[in-house]
Amino acid sequence: GRRKQQTLPGGSKKHKIRPMTEWIALHKDAHPGYITWQQYERNVQQLEKNSQTYGHDRRRSPPREGPALLQGLVVCGRCGDRMTLRYHNRSDGRQVPDYICQREVIDNAGKICQCVPGEQIDNAINRIVLESVTALNIDLALEVQHELESRSGEVIQLLYKQVERARYEADMARARFMKVDPSNRLVADTLEAEWNCKLK
């Protein structure tokens, strides 16, 4: 039930992919996966956000090559579509961006909605960012980074202790299993199952 078939007036068929919530059957965790279901859903959401051709909405696209600061973020003030970039070279060798709303050109071979020179916009964004990044903000960010690193070290130590404890318990279960009399099958089976559980 992933796709929905629709018959068009001319008799041709059109297939549309349904959202996952409308699938007829979906068996989560039917087989062991490389990643969890939640990680998969987060990955799909991130791919949709990063996709440049996923609909005509205002989703951000990933930054690409070039020096423009607002790649994939600028939205047209007239039609509301996301604007694309076009670069041209100055005589001094610099690449200068232009933000262009050309969705109508791409989809319907229409006209460009508007084109905005990007150099002035990028310079204004530069000034705003540099004004907001003061020495106090940098010191605060460094303190937060040091705090996160120290907490990360504590978490790693706790994980090492958990691994040591699990290893010790597995060794003890193995020792108990090795000492059991082989003729006592019920006790041996129970101790072997406990050993396997500790190994997992």
Coordinates of N, CA and C in Angstrom, one line a residue:
G1 N 0.8 -1.2 0.0 CA 0.0 0.0 0.0 C 0.8 1.3 0.0
R2 N 2.1 1.2 -0.5 CA 2.9 2.4 -0.5 C 2.5 3.4 -1.6
R3 N 1.9 2.9 -2.7 CA 1.5 3.7 -3.8 C 0.0 3.7 -4.0
K4 N -0.5 4.8 -4.6 CA -1.9 4.9 -4.9 C -2.0 5.1 -6.4
Q5 N -2.9 4.3 -7.0 CA -3.0 4.5 -8.5 C -4.3 5.3 -8.8
Q6 N -4.1 6.2 -9.7 CA -5.2 7.1 -10.1 C -5.4 7.1 -11.6
T7 N -6.6 6.9 -12.1 CA -6.9 6.9 -13.5 C -7.2 8.3 -14.0
L8 N -6.5 8.8 -14.9 CA -6.6 10.2 -15.4 C -7.7 10.2 -16.5
P9 N -8.3 11.4 -16.8 CA -9.4 11.4 -17.8 C -9.0 10.8 -19.2
G10 N -7.8 10.8 -19.6 CA -7.4 10.2 -20.9 C -7.3 8.7 -20.9
G11 N -7.4 8.2 -19.7 CA -7.3 6.7 -19.5 C -5.9 6.3 -19.0
S12 N -5.0 7.2 -19.0 CA -3.6 6.8 -18.5 C -3.7 6.7 -17.0
K13 N -2.7 6.0 -16.4 CA -2.6 5.8 -15.0 C -1.5 6.7 -14.4
K14 N -1.8 7.1 -13.2 CA -0.8 8.0 -12.5 C -0.6 7.3 -11.1
H15 N 0.6 7.1 -10.7 CA 1.0 6.6 -9.4 C 1.5 7.6 -8.5
K16 N 0.9 7.6 -7.3 CA 1.3 8.6 -6.3 C 1.8 7.9 -5.0
I17 N 2.9 8.3 -4.5 CA 3.4 7.7 -3.3 C 2.7 8.2 -2.1
R18 N 2.1 7.3 -1.3 CA 1.4 7.7 -0.1 C 2.3 8.0 1.1
P19 N 1.9 8.8 2.0 CA 2.7 9.0 3.2 C 2.7 7.7 4.0
M20 N 3.7 7.5 4.8 CA 3.8 6.3 5.6 C 2.6 6.0 6.5
T21 N 1.9 7.1 7.0 CA 0.8 6.9 7.9 C -0.4 6.3 7.2
E22 N -0.4 6.3 5.8 CA -1.6 5.8 5.0 C -1.3 4.4 4.4
W23 N -0.1 3.8 4.7 CA 0.2 2.5 4.2 C -0.8 1.5 4.8
I24 N -1.1 0.5 4.0 CA -2.0 -0.5 4.4 C -1.4 -1.4 5.5
A25 N -0.1 -1.9 5.3 CA 0.5 -2.7 6.2 C 1.9 -2.2 6.5
L26 N 2.3 -2.0 7.7 CA 3.7 -1.6 8.1 C 4.0 -2.4 9.3
H27 N 5.0 -3.3 9.2 CA 5.5 -4.1 10.4 C 6.8 -3.5 10.8
K28 N 6.7 -2.8 11.9 CA 8.0 -2.2 12.5 C 8.7 -3.3 13.3
D29 N 10.0 -3.2 13.2 CA 10.9 -4.1 14.0 C 10.6 -5.6 13.7
A30 N 10.2 -5.9 12.5 CA 9.9 -7.3 12.1 C 11.3 -8.1 12.0
H31 N 12.3 -7.4 11.6 CA 13.6 -8.0 11.5 C 14.6 -7.0 12.2
P32 N 15.7 -7.6 12.7 CA 16.7 -6.7 13.4 C 17.3 -5.8 12.3
G33 N 17.4 -4.5 12.6 CA 17.9 -3.5 11.7 C 19.3 -3.0 12.1
Y34 N 19.9 -2.3 11.2 CA 21.2 -1.6 11.5 C 21.0 -0.5 12.4
I35 N 19.9 0.2 12.2 CA 19.5 1.4 13.1 C 18.1 1.2 13.6
T36 N 17.8 1.9 14.7 CA 16.4 1.8 15.2 C 15.4 2.5 14.4
W37 N 14.1 2.2 14.6 CA 13.1 2.8 13.8 C 13.1 4.4 14.0
Q38 N 13.3 4.8 15.2 CA 13.4 6.2 15.5 C 14.5 6.9 14.8
Q39 N 15.7 6.3 14.7 CA 16.8 6.8 13.9 C 16.4 6.9 12.4
Y40 N 15.8 5.9 11.9 CA 15.3 5.9 10.5 C 14.4 7.1 10.2
E41 N 13.4 7.3 11.1 CA 12.5 8.4 10.9 C 13.2 9.7 11.0
R42 N 14.2 9.9 11.9 CA 14.9 11.1 12.0 C 15.7 11.3 10.7
N43 N 16.3 10.2 10.2 CA 17.1 10.3 8.9 C 16.2 10.8 7.8
V44 N 15.0 10.2 7.7 CA 14.0 10.6 6.6 C 13.7 12.0 6.7
Q45 N 13.4 12.5 8.0 CA 13.0 13.9 8.2 C 14.2 14.8 7.7
Q46 N 15.4 14.4 8.1 CA 16.6 15.3 7.7 C 16.8 15.3 6.2
L47 N 16.6 14.1 5.6 CA 16.7 14.1 4.1 C 15.6 15.0 3.4
E48 N 14.4 15.0 4.0 CA 13.3 15.8 3.4 C 13.7 17.3 3.6
K49 N 14.3 17.6 4.8 CA 14.7 19.0 5.0 C 15.8 19.5 4.1
N50 N 16.7 18.5 3.8 CA 17.9 18.8 3.0 C 17.6 18.8 1.5
S51 N 16.5 18.2 1.1 CA 16.2 18.0 -0.3 C 15.9 19.3 -1.0
Q52 N 16.5 19.6 -2.1 CA 16.3 20.8 -2.8 C 15.0 20.7 -3.7
T53 N 14.6 19.5 -4.0 CA 13.5 19.3 -5.0 C 12.3 18.7 -4.3
Y54 N 12.2 18.8 -3.0 CA 11.1 18.2 -2.3 C 9.9 19.2 -2.2
G55 N 9.2 19.4 -3.2 CA 8.0 20.3 -3.2 C 8.5 21.8 -3.3
H56 N 7.4 22.7 -3.2 CA 7.7 24.1 -3.5 C 7.5 24.9 -2.2
D57 N 7.8 24.2 -1.1 CA 7.6 24.9 0.2 C 8.9 25.6 0.6
R58 N 9.0 26.0 1.9 CA 10.1 26.8 2.3 C 11.2 26.0 3.1
R59 N 11.3 24.7 2.8 CA 12.3 23.9 3.4 C 13.7 24.4 3.1
R60 N 14.6 24.3 4.1 CA 16.0 24.7 3.8 C 16.7 23.6 3.0
S61 N 17.6 24.0 2.2 CA 18.4 23.1 1.4 C 19.8 23.1 2.0
P62 N 20.6 22.1 1.8 CA 21.9 22.1 2.3 C 22.8 23.1 1.6
P63 N 23.8 23.7 2.3 CA 24.7 24.6 1.7 C 25.5 23.9 0.6
R64 N 25.8 24.6 -0.5 CA 26.6 24.1 -1.6 C 27.9 24.9 -1.7
E65 N 28.6 24.6 -2.8 CA 29.8 25.4 -3.0 C 29.5 26.8 -3.3
G66 N 30.5 27.7 -3.0 CA 30.4 29.1 -3.2 C 30.3 29.9 -1.9
P67 N 30.6 31.2 -2.0 CA 30.8 32.0 -0.7 C 29.5 32.6 -0.2
A68 N 28.3 32.4 -0.8 CA 27.1 33.1 -0.4 C 26.7 32.6 1.0
L69 N 26.3 33.5 1.8 CA 26.0 33.2 3.2 C 24.6 32.6 3.4
L70 N 23.7 32.9 2.5 CA 22.3 32.5 2.8 C 21.8 31.5 1.8
Q71 N 22.7 30.5 1.5 CA 22.4 29.5 0.5 C 21.2 28.7 1.0
G72 N 20.1 28.5 0.2 CA 19.0 27.7 0.6 C 18.1 28.3 1.7
L73 N 18.4 29.5 2.1 CA 17.6 30.2 3.2 C 16.7 31.3 2.7
V74 N 17.0 31.9 1.6 CA 16.3 33.1 1.1 C 15.0 32.7 0.4
V75 N 14.0 33.4 0.8 CA 12.6 33.2 0.3 C 12.2 34.5 -0.5
C76 N 11.6 34.3 -1.6 CA 11.1 35.4 -2.4 C 10.0 36.2 -1.7
G77 N 10.2 37.5 -1.7 CA 9.2 38.4 -1.1 C 7.9 38.6 -1.9
R78 N 8.0 38.2 -3.2 CA 6.8 38.3 -4.0 C 5.9 37.1 -4.0
C79 N 6.5 35.9 -4.3 CA 5.7 34.7 -4.5 C 5.9 33.7 -3.3
G80 N 6.9 33.8 -2.5 CA 7.1 33.0 -1.4 C 7.9 31.7 -1.7
D81 N 8.4 31.5 -2.9 CA 9.2 30.3 -3.2 C 10.7 30.6 -2.8
R82 N 11.4 29.5 -2.6 CA 12.8 29.6 -2.2 C 13.6 30.1 -3.4
M83 N 14.5 31.0 -3.2 CA 15.4 31.6 -4.2 C 16.6 30.7 -4.4
T84 N 17.1 30.7 -5.6 CA 18.3 30.0 -6.0 C 19.5 31.0 -6.1
L85 N 20.7 30.4 -6.3 CA 21.9 31.2 -6.4 C 22.4 31.2 -7.8
R86 N 23.0 32.3 -8.2 CA 23.8 32.4 -9.5 C 25.0 33.2 -9.2
Y87 N 26.2 32.8 -9.5 CA 27.4 33.5 -9.3 C 27.9 34.2 -10.5
H88 N 28.5 35.3 -10.4 CA 29.3 35.9 -11.5 C 30.6 36.4 -10.9
N89 N 31.6 36.4 -11.8 CA 33.0 36.8 -11.3 C 33.2 38.3 -11.6
R90 N 33.8 39.0 -10.6 CA 34.2 40.3 -10.7 C 35.6 40.4 -11.4
S91 N 36.0 41.6 -11.7 CA 37.3 41.8 -12.4 C 38.4 41.5 -11.4
D92 N 38.2 41.6 -10.1 CA 39.3 41.3 -9.2 C 39.3 39.8 -8.8
G93 N 38.5 39.0 -9.4 CA 38.5 37.5 -9.2 C 37.6 37.0 -8.2
R94 N 36.8 37.9 -7.5 CA 35.8 37.5 -6.5 C 34.6 36.9 -7.2
Q95 N 34.0 35.9 -6.5 CA 32.7 35.4 -6.9 C 31.6 36.2 -6.2
V96 N 30.6 36.8 -6.9 CA 29.6 37.5 -6.3 C 28.2 36.8 -6.5
P97 N 27.4 36.6 -5.5 CA 26.2 35.9 -5.7 C 25.0 36.8 -6.1
D98 N 24.1 36.3 -6.8 CA 22.8 36.9 -7.0 C 21.7 35.9 -6.6
Y99 N 20.7 36.4 -5.8 CA 19.6 35.5 -5.4 C 18.5 35.7 -6.4
I100 N 18.1 34.6 -7.0 CA 17.1 34.6 -8.1 C 15.9 33.7 -7.8
C101 N 14.7 34.2 -8.0 CA 13.5 33.5 -7.9 C 13.2 33.0 -9.3
Q102 N 13.5 31.7 -9.6 CA 13.2 31.2 -10.9 C 12.4 29.9 -10.9
R103 N 11.6 29.7 -9.9 CA 10.7 28.5 -9.9 C 9.8 28.5 -11.0
E104 N 9.2 29.6 -11.4 CA 8.3 29.7 -12.5 C 9.0 29.3 -13.9
V105 N 10.3 29.7 -13.9 CA 11.1 29.4 -15.1 C 11.3 27.9 -15.2
I106 N 11.7 27.3 -14.1 CA 12.0 25.8 -14.0 C 10.7 25.0 -14.3
D107 N 9.6 25.4 -13.6 CA 8.4 24.5 -13.7 C 7.6 24.8 -15.0
N108 N 7.5 26.0 -15.4 CA 6.5 26.3 -16.5 C 7.2 27.1 -17.6
A109 N 8.5 27.2 -17.7 CA 9.2 28.0 -18.7 C 8.7 29.4 -18.8
G110 N 8.4 30.0 -17.6 CA 7.9 31.4 -17.5 C 9.0 32.4 -17.3
K111 N 8.7 33.5 -16.6 CA 9.7 34.5 -16.4 C 10.3 34.5 -15.0
I112 N 11.5 35.0 -14.9 CA 12.1 35.2 -13.5 C 11.2 36.1 -12.7
C113 N 10.9 35.7 -11.5 CA 10.1 36.6 -10.6 C 10.9 37.8 -10.2
Q114 N 12.1 37.6 -9.7 CA 12.9 38.7 -9.3 C 14.4 38.2 -9.1
C115 N 15.3 39.1 -9.2 CA 16.7 38.9 -9.0 C 17.3 39.9 -8.1
V116 N 17.9 39.5 -7.0 CA 18.4 40.5 -6.0 C 20.0 40.3 -6.0
P117 N 20.7 41.4 -6.2 CA 22.2 41.3 -6.0 C 22.5 40.9 -4.6
G118 N 23.4 39.8 -4.4 CA 23.6 39.3 -3.1 C 24.7 39.9 -2.3
E119 N 25.6 40.7 -3.0 CA 26.7 41.2 -2.3 C 26.3 42.1 -1.1
Q120 N 25.4 43.0 -1.3 CA 24.9 43.9 -0.2 C 24.3 43.2 0.9
I121 N 23.5 42.2 0.5 CA 22.8 41.3 1.5 C 23.8 40.6 2.4
D122 N 24.8 40.0 1.7 CA 25.8 39.2 2.5 C 26.6 40.1 3.4
N123 N 26.9 41.4 2.9 CA 27.6 42.3 3.7 C 26.8 42.7 5.0
A124 N 25.5 42.9 4.8 CA 24.7 43.2 5.9 C 24.6 42.1 6.9
I125 N 24.5 40.9 6.4 CA 24.5 39.7 7.3 C 25.8 39.6 8.1
N126 N 26.9 39.8 7.3 CA 28.3 39.8 8.0 C 28.3 40.8 9.1
R127 N 27.8 42.0 9.0 CA 27.9 43.0 10.0 C 27.0 42.6 11.2
I128 N 25.8 42.0 11.0 CA 25.0 41.6 12.1 C 25.6 40.5 12.9
V129 N 26.2 39.5 12.2 CA 26.9 38.4 12.8 C 28.1 38.9 13.7
L130 N 28.9 39.7 13.1 CA 30.1 40.2 13.8 C 29.7 41.1 15.0
E131 N 28.6 41.8 14.9 CA 28.1 42.6 16.1 C 27.6 41.7 17.2
S132 N 27.0 40.6 16.8 CA 26.4 39.8 17.9 C 27.5 38.9 18.5
V133 N 28.6 38.6 17.8 CA 29.7 37.8 18.4 C 30.6 38.7 19.1
T134 N 30.3 38.9 20.4 CA 31.2 39.7 21.2 C 32.2 38.8 22.0
A135 N 33.1 39.4 22.7 CA 34.1 38.6 23.4 C 33.3 37.9 24.6
L136 N 32.3 38.5 25.1 CA 31.5 37.8 26.2 C 30.9 36.6 25.7
N137 N 30.3 36.7 24.5 CA 29.6 35.5 23.9 C 30.6 34.4 23.6
I138 N 31.8 34.8 23.1 CA 32.8 33.8 22.8 C 33.2 33.1 24.1
D139 N 33.5 33.9 25.2 CA 33.9 33.3 26.5 C 32.8 32.3 27.0
L140 N 31.5 32.7 26.8 CA 30.4 31.9 27.3 C 30.3 30.6 26.5
A141 N 30.5 30.7 25.2 CA 30.5 29.5 24.3 C 31.6 28.6 24.7
L142 N 32.8 29.1 25.0 CA 33.9 28.3 25.4 C 33.7 27.6 26.7
E143 N 33.1 28.3 27.6 CA 32.7 27.7 28.9 C 31.7 26.5 28.7
V144 N 30.7 26.8 27.9 CA 29.8 25.7 27.6 C 30.4 24.5 27.0
Q145 N 31.4 24.8 26.0 CA 32.1 23.7 25.4 C 32.9 22.9 26.4
H146 N 33.6 23.6 27.3 CA 34.4 22.9 28.3 C 33.5 22.0 29.2
E147 N 32.3 22.6 29.6 CA 31.4 21.9 30.4 C 30.9 20.6 29.7
L148 N 30.6 20.7 28.4 CA 30.1 19.6 27.7 C 31.2 18.5 27.6
E149 N 32.4 18.9 27.4 CA 33.5 18.0 27.3 C 33.7 17.2 28.6
S150 N 33.6 18.0 29.7 CA 33.8 17.3 31.0 C 32.7 16.3 31.3
R151 N 31.4 16.7 30.9 CA 30.3 15.8 31.1 C 30.5 14.6 30.2
S152 N 31.0 14.8 29.0 CA 31.2 13.7 28.1 C 32.2 12.7 28.6
G153 N 33.3 13.3 29.3 CA 34.3 12.4 29.9 C 33.7 11.6 31.1
E154 N 32.8 12.2 31.8 CA 32.1 11.5 32.9 C 31.2 10.3 32.4
V155 N 30.5 10.6 31.3 CA 29.7 9.6 30.7 C 30.5 8.4 30.2
I156 N 31.7 8.7 29.6 CA 32.5 7.7 29.1 C 33.0 6.8 30.2
Q157 N 33.4 7.5 31.3 CA 33.9 6.7 32.5 C 32.7 5.8 33.0
L158 N 31.5 6.3 33.1 CA 30.4 5.4 33.5 C 30.2 4.3 32.6
L159 N 30.3 4.5 31.3 CA 30.2 3.4 30.3 C 31.3 2.4 30.4
Y160 N 32.5 2.8 30.7 CA 33.6 1.9 30.9 C 33.3 1.0 32.2
K161 N 32.7 1.6 33.2 CA 32.4 0.9 34.4 C 31.3 -0.1 34.2
Q162 N 30.3 0.2 33.3 CA 29.2 -0.7 33.0 C 29.8 -1.9 32.2
V163 N 30.7 -1.6 31.3 CA 31.4 -2.7 30.5 C 32.1 -3.6 31.4
E164 N 32.9 -3.0 32.4 CA 33.7 -3.9 33.3 C 32.7 -4.7 34.1
R165 N 31.6 -4.1 34.6 CA 30.7 -4.9 35.4 C 30.1 -6.0 34.6
A166 N 29.7 -5.7 33.4 CA 29.1 -6.8 32.5 C 30.1 -7.9 32.2
R167 N 31.4 -7.5 32.0 CA 32.4 -8.5 31.8 C 32.6 -9.4 33.0
Y168 N 32.6 -8.8 34.2 CA 32.8 -9.5 35.4 C 31.6 -10.5 35.6
E169 N 30.4 -10.1 35.4 CA 29.2 -10.9 35.5 C 29.2 -12.1 34.5
A170 N 29.7 -11.8 33.3 CA 29.8 -12.9 32.3 C 30.8 -13.9 32.7
D171 N 32.0 -13.4 33.2 CA 33.0 -14.3 33.7 C 32.5 -15.2 34.9
M172 N 31.8 -14.6 35.8 CA 31.2 -15.4 36.9 C 30.2 -16.4 36.5
A173 N 29.4 -16.0 35.5 CA 28.4 -17.0 35.0 C 29.1 -18.1 34.2
R174 N 30.2 -17.8 33.5 CA 31.0 -18.9 32.9 C 31.6 -19.8 33.9
A175 N 32.2 -19.2 35.0 CA 32.8 -20.1 36.0 C 31.7 -21.0 36.7
R176 N 30.5 -20.5 36.9 CA 29.5 -21.3 37.5 C 29.1 -22.5 36.6
F177 N 29.0 -22.1 35.3 CA 28.6 -23.2 34.3 C 29.7 -24.2 34.2
M178 N 31.0 -23.8 34.2 CA 32.1 -24.8 34.0 C 32.2 -25.7 35.3
K179 N 31.7 -25.3 36.4 CA 31.9 -26.1 37.6 C 30.7 -27.1 37.8
V180 N 29.6 -27.0 37.0 CA 28.5 -27.8 37.2 C 28.8 -29.3 36.7
D181 N 28.1 -30.2 37.3 CA 28.3 -31.6 36.9 C 27.5 -31.8 35.6
P182 N 28.2 -32.4 34.6 CA 27.5 -32.5 33.3 C 26.3 -33.5 33.3
S183 N 26.3 -34.4 34.3 CA 25.1 -35.3 34.4 C 23.9 -34.6 34.9
N184 N 24.0 -33.4 35.5 CA 22.9 -32.7 36.0 C 22.4 -31.7 34.9
R185 N 21.7 -32.2 33.9 CA 21.4 -31.5 32.7 C 20.5 -30.2 32.9
L186 N 19.6 -30.3 33.9 CA 18.7 -29.2 34.1 C 19.5 -28.0 34.7
V187 N 20.3 -28.2 35.6 CA 21.1 -27.2 36.2 C 22.1 -26.6 35.1
A188 N 22.7 -27.5 34.4 CA 23.7 -27.1 33.3 C 23.0 -26.2 32.3
D189 N 21.7 -26.6 31.9 CA 21.0 -25.8 30.9 C 20.7 -24.4 31.4
T190 N 20.3 -24.4 32.7 CA 19.9 -23.1 33.3 C 21.2 -22.2 33.4
L191 N 22.3 -22.8 33.8 CA 23.5 -22.0 34.0 C 24.0 -21.5 32.6
E192 N 23.9 -22.4 31.6 CA 24.3 -22.0 30.2 C 23.4 -20.8 29.7
A193 N 22.1 -20.9 30.0 CA 21.2 -19.8 29.5 C 21.6 -18.5 30.2
E194 N 21.9 -18.6 31.5 CA 22.3 -17.4 32.3 C 23.6 -16.9 31.7
W195 N 24.6 -17.7 31.4 CA 25.9 -17.3 30.8 C 25.6 -16.6 29.5
N196 N 24.8 -17.2 28.6 CA 24.5 -16.5 27.3 C 23.8 -15.2 27.5
C197 N 22.9 -15.1 28.5 CA 22.3 -13.8 28.8 C 23.3 -12.8 29.3
K198 N 24.2 -13.2 30.1 CA 25.3 -12.2 30.6 C 26.2 -11.8 29.4
L199 N 26.5 -12.7 28.5 CA 27.3 -12.4 27.4 C 26.6 -11.4 26.5
K200 N 25.3 -11.5 26.3 CA 24.6 -10.5 25.5 C 24.6 -9.2 26.2

